[in-house]
mmCIF file with all atom_site columns, C-alpha atoms in Angstrom:
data_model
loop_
_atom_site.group_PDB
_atom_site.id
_atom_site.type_symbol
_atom_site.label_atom_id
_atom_site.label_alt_id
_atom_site.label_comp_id
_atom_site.label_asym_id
_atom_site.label_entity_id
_atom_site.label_seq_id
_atom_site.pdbx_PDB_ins_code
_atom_site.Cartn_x
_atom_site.Cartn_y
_atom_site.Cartn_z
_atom_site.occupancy
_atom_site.B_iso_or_equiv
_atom_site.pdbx_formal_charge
_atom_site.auth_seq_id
_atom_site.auth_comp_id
_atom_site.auth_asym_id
_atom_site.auth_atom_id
_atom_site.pdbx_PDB_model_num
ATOM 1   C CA . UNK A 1 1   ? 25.542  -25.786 -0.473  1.00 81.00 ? 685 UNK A CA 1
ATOM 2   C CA . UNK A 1 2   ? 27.001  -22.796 -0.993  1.00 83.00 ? 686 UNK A CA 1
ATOM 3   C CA . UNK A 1 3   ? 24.917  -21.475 -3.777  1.00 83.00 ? 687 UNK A CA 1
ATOM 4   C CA . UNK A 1 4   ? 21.653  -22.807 -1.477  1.00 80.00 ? 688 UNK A CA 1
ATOM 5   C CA . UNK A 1 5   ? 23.226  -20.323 1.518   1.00 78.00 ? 689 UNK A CA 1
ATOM 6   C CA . UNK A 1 6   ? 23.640  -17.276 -0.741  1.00 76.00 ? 690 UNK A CA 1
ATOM 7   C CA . UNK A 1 7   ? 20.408  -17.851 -1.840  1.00 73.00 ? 691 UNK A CA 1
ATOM 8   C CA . UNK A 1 8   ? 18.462  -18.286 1.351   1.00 71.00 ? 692 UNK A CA 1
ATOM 9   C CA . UNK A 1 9   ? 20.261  -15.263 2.631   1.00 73.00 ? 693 UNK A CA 1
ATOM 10  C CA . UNK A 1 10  ? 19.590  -12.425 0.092   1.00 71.00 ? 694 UNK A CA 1
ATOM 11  C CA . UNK A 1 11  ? 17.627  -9.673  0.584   1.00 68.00 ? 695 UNK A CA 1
ATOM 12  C CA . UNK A 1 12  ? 14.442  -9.759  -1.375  1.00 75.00 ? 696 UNK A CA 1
ATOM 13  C CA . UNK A 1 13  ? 13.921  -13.353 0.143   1.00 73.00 ? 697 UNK A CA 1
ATOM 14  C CA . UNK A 1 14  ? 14.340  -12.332 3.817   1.00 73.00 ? 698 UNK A CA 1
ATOM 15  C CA . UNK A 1 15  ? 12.110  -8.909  2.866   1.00 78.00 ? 699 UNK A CA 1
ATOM 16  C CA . UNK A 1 16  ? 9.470   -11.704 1.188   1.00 82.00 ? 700 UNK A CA 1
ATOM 17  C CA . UNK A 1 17  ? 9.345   -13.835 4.279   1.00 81.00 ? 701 UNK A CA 1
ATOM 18  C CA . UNK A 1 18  ? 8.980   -10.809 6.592   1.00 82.00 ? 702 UNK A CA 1
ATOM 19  C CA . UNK A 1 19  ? 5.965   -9.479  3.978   1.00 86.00 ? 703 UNK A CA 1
ATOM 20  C CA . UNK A 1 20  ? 4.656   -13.110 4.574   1.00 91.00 ? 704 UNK A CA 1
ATOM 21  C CA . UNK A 1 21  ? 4.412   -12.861 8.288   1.00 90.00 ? 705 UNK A CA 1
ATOM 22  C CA . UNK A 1 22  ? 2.952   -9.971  8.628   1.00 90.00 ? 706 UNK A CA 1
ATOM 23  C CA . UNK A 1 23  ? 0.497   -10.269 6.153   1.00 88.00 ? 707 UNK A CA 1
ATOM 24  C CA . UNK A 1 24  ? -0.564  -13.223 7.841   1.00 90.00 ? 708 UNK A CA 1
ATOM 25  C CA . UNK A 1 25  ? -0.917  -11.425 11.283  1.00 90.00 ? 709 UNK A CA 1
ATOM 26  C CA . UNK A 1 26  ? -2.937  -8.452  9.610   1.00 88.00 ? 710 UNK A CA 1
ATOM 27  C CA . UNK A 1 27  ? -5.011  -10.899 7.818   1.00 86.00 ? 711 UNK A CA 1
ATOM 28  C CA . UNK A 1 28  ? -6.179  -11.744 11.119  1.00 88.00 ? 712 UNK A CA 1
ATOM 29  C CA . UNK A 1 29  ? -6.821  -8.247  12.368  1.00 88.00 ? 713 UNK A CA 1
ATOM 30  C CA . UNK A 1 30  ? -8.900  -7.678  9.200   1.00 83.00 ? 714 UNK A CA 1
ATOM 31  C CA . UNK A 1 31  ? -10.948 -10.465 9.776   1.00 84.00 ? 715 UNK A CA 1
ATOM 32  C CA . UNK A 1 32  ? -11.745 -10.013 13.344  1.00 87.00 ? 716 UNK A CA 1
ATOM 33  C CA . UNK A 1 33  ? -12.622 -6.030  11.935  1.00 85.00 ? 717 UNK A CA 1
ATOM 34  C CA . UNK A 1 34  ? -14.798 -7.915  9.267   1.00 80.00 ? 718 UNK A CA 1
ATOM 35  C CA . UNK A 1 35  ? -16.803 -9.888  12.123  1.00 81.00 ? 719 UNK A CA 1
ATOM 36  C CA . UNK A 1 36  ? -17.557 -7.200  14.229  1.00 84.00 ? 720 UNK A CA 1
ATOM 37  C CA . UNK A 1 37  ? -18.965 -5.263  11.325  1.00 80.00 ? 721 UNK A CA 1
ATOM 38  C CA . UNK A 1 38  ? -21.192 -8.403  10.389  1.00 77.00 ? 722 UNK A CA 1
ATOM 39  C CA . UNK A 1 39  ? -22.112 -9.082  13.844  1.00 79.00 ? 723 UNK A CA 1
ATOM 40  C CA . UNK A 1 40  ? -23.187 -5.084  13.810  1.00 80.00 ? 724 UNK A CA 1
ATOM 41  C CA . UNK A 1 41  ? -25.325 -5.885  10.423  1.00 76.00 ? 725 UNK A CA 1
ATOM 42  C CA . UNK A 1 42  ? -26.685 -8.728  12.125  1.00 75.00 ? 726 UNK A CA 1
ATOM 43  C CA . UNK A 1 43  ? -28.183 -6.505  14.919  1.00 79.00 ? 727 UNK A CA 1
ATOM 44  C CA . UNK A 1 44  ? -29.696 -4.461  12.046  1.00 78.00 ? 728 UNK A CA 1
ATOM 45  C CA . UNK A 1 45  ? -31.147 -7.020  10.334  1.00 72.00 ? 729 UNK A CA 1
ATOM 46  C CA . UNK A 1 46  ? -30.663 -10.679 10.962  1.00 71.00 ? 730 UNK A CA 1
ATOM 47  C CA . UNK A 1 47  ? -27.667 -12.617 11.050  1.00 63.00 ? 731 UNK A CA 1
ATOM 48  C CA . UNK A 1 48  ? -25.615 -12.478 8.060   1.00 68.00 ? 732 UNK A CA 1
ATOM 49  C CA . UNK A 1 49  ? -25.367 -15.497 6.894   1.00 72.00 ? 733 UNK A CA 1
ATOM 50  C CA . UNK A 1 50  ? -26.389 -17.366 3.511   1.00 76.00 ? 734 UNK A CA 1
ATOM 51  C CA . UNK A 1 51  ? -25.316 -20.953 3.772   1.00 76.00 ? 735 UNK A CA 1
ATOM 52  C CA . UNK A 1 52  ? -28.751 -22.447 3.799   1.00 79.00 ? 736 UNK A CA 1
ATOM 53  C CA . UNK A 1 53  ? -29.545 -20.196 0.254   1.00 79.00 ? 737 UNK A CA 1
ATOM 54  C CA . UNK A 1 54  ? -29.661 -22.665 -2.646  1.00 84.00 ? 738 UNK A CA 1
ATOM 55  C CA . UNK A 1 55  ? -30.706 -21.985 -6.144  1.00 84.00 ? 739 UNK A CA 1
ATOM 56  C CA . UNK A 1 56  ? -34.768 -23.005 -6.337  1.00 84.00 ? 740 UNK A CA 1
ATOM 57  C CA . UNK A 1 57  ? -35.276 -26.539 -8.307  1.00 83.00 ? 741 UNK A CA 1
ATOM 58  C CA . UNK A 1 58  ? -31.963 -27.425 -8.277  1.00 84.00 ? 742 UNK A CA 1
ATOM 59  C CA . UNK A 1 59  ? -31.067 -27.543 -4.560  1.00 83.00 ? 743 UNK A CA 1
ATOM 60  C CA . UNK A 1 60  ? -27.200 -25.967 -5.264  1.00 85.00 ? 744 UNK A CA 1
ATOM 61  C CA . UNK A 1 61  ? -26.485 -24.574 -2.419  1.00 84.00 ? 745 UNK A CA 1
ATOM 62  C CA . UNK A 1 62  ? -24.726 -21.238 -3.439  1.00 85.00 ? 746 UNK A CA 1
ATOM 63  C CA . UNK A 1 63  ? -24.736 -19.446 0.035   1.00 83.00 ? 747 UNK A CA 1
ATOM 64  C CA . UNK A 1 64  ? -21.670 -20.440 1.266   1.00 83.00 ? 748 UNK A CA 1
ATOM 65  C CA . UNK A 1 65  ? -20.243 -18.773 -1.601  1.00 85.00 ? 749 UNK A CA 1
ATOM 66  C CA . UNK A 1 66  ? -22.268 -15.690 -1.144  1.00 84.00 ? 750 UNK A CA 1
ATOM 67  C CA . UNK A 1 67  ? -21.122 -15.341 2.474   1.00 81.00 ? 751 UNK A CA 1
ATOM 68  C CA . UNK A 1 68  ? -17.486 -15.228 0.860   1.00 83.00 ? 752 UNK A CA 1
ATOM 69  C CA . UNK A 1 69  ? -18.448 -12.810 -1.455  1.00 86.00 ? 753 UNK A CA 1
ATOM 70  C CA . UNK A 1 70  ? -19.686 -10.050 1.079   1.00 84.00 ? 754 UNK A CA 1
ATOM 71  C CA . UNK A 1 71  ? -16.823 -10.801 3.431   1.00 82.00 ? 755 UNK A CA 1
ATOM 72  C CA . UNK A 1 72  ? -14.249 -10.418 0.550   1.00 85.00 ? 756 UNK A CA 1
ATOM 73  C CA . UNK A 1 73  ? -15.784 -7.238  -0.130  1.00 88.00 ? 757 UNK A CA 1
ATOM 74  C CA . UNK A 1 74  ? -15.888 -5.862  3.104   1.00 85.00 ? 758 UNK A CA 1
ATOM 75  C CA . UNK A 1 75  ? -12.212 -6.612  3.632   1.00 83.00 ? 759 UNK A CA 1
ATOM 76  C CA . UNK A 1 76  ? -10.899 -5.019  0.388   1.00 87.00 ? 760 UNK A CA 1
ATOM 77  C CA . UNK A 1 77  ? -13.199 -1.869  2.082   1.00 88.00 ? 761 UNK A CA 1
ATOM 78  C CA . UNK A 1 78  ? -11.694 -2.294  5.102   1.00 85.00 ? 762 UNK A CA 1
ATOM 79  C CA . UNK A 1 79  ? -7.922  -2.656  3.660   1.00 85.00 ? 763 UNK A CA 1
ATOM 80  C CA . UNK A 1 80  ? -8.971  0.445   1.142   1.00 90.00 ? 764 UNK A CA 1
ATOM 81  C CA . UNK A 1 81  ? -10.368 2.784   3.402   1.00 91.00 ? 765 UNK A CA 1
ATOM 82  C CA . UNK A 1 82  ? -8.228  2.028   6.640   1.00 87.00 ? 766 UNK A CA 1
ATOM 83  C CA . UNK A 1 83  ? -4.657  0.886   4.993   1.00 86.00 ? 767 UNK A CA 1
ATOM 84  C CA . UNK A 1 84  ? -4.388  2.399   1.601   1.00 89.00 ? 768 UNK A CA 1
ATOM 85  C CA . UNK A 1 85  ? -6.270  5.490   1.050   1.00 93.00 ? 769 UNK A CA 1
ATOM 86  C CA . UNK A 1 86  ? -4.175  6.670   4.949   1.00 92.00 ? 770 UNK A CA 1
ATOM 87  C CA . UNK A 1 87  ? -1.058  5.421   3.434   1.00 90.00 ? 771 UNK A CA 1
ATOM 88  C CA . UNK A 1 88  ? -1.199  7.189   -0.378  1.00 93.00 ? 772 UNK A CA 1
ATOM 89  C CA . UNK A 1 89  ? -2.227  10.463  1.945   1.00 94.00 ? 773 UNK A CA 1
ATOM 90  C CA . UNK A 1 90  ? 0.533   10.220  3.940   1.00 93.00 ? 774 UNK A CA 1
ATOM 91  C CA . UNK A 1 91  ? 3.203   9.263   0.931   1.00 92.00 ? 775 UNK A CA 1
ATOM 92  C CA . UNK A 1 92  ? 2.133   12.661  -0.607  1.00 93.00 ? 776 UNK A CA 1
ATOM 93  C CA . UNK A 1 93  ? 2.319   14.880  2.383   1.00 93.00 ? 777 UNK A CA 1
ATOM 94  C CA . UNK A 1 94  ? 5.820   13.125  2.840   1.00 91.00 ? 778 UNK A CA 1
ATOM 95  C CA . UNK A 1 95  ? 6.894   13.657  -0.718  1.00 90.00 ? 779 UNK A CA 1
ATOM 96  C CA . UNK A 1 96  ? 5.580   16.871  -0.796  1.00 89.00 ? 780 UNK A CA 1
ATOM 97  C CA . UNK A 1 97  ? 7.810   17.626  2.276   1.00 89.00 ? 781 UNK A CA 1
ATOM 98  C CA . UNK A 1 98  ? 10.339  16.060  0.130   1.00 85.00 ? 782 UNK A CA 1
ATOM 99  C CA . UNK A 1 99  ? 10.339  18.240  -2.868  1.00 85.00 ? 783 UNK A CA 1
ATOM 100 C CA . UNK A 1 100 ? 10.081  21.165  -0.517  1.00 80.00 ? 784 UNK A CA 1
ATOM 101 C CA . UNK A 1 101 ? 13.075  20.113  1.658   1.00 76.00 ? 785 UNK A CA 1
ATOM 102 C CA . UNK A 1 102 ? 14.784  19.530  -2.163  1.00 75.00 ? 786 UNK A CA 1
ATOM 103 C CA . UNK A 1 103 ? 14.237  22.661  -3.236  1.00 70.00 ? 787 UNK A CA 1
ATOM 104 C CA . UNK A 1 104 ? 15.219  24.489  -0.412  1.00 72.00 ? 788 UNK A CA 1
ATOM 105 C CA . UNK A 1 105 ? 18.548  22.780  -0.437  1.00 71.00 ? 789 UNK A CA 1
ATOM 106 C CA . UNK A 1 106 ? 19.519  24.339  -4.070  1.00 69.00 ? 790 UNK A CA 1
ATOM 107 C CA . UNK A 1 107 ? 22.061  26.998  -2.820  1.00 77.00 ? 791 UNK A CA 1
ATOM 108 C CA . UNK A 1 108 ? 21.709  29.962  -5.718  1.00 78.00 ? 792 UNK A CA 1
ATOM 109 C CA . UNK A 1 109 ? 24.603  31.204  -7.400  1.00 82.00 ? 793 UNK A CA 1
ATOM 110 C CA . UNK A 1 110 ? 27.329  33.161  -6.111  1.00 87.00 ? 794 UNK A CA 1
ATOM 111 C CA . UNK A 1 111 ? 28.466  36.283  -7.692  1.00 90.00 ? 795 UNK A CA 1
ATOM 112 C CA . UNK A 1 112 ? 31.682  34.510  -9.073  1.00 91.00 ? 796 UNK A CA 1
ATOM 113 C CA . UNK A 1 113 ? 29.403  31.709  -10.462 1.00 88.00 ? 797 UNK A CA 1
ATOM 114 C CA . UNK A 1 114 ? 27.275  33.981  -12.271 1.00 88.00 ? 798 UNK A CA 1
ATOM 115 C CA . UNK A 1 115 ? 30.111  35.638  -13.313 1.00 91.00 ? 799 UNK A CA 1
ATOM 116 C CA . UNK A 1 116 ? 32.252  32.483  -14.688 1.00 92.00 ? 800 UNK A CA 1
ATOM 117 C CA . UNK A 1 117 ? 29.093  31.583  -16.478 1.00 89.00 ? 801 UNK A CA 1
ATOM 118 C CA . UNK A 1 118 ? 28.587  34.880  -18.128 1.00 91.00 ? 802 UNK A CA 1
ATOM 119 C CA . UNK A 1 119 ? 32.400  35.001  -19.502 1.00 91.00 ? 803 UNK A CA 1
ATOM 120 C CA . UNK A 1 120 ? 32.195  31.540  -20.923 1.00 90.00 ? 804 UNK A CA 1
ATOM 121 C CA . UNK A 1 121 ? 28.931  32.717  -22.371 1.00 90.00 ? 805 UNK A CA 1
ATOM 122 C CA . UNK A 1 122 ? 30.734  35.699  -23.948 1.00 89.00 ? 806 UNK A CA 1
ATOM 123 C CA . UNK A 1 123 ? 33.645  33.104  -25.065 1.00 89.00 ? 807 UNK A CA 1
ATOM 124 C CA . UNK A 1 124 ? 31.188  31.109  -27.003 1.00 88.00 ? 808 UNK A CA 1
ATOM 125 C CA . UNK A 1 125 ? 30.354  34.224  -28.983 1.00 83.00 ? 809 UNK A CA 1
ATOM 126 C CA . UNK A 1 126 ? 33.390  35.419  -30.040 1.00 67.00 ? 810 UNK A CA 1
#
């Protein structure tokens, strides 16, 4: 039981189960986004949905499968455009802040430094 308890209890299983969670409340938040943009194209033109389409002849019905296909599409736009492209904008303005705050941390020299560094220099040579 032991082993079972370390293992529930480590990190990247507790950070997995969080990720979990919240995916699944953003999933719903993305769809609800997705739905008013389709009821918005079906002001435009028509309601937006395929499930009656079915290949001529055969009588497949395929247009359940193309209503997927647009939704899945306008949720990886909607995660893109509103989650990711925000996010890898914001990551470089903070790691450019970053670097900057790096760099201005590196104290220069002091004159005894510089000085060491030049006799040890001059050691080498001789």
């Amino acid at each position: 039981m032991k082993g079972f308890k370390d293992f529930l209890m480590q990190g990247n299983l507790i950070e997995l189960a969080t990720a979990v969670i919240i995916a699944g409340a953003f999933g719903k938040v993305v769809e609800a986004f997705t739905k008013i943009i389709m009821d918005f194209i079906g002001l435009a033109g028509g309601t937006p949905d395929f499930s009656t389409v079915t290949i001529p002849g055969l009588g497949i019905n395929i247009g359940v499968f193309i209503t997927a296909l647009i939704s899945f599409i306008m949720i990886a736009a909607i995660v893109y455009f509103f989650v990711i492209k925000p996010y890898q904008h914001v990551k470089e303005l903070a790691d450019a802040r970053l670097k900057a705050d790096k760099d201005a941390e590196a104290p220069a020299p002091t004159t005894d430094e510089l000085l060491a560094e030049i006799r040890d220099l001059l050691k080498t040579r001789a």
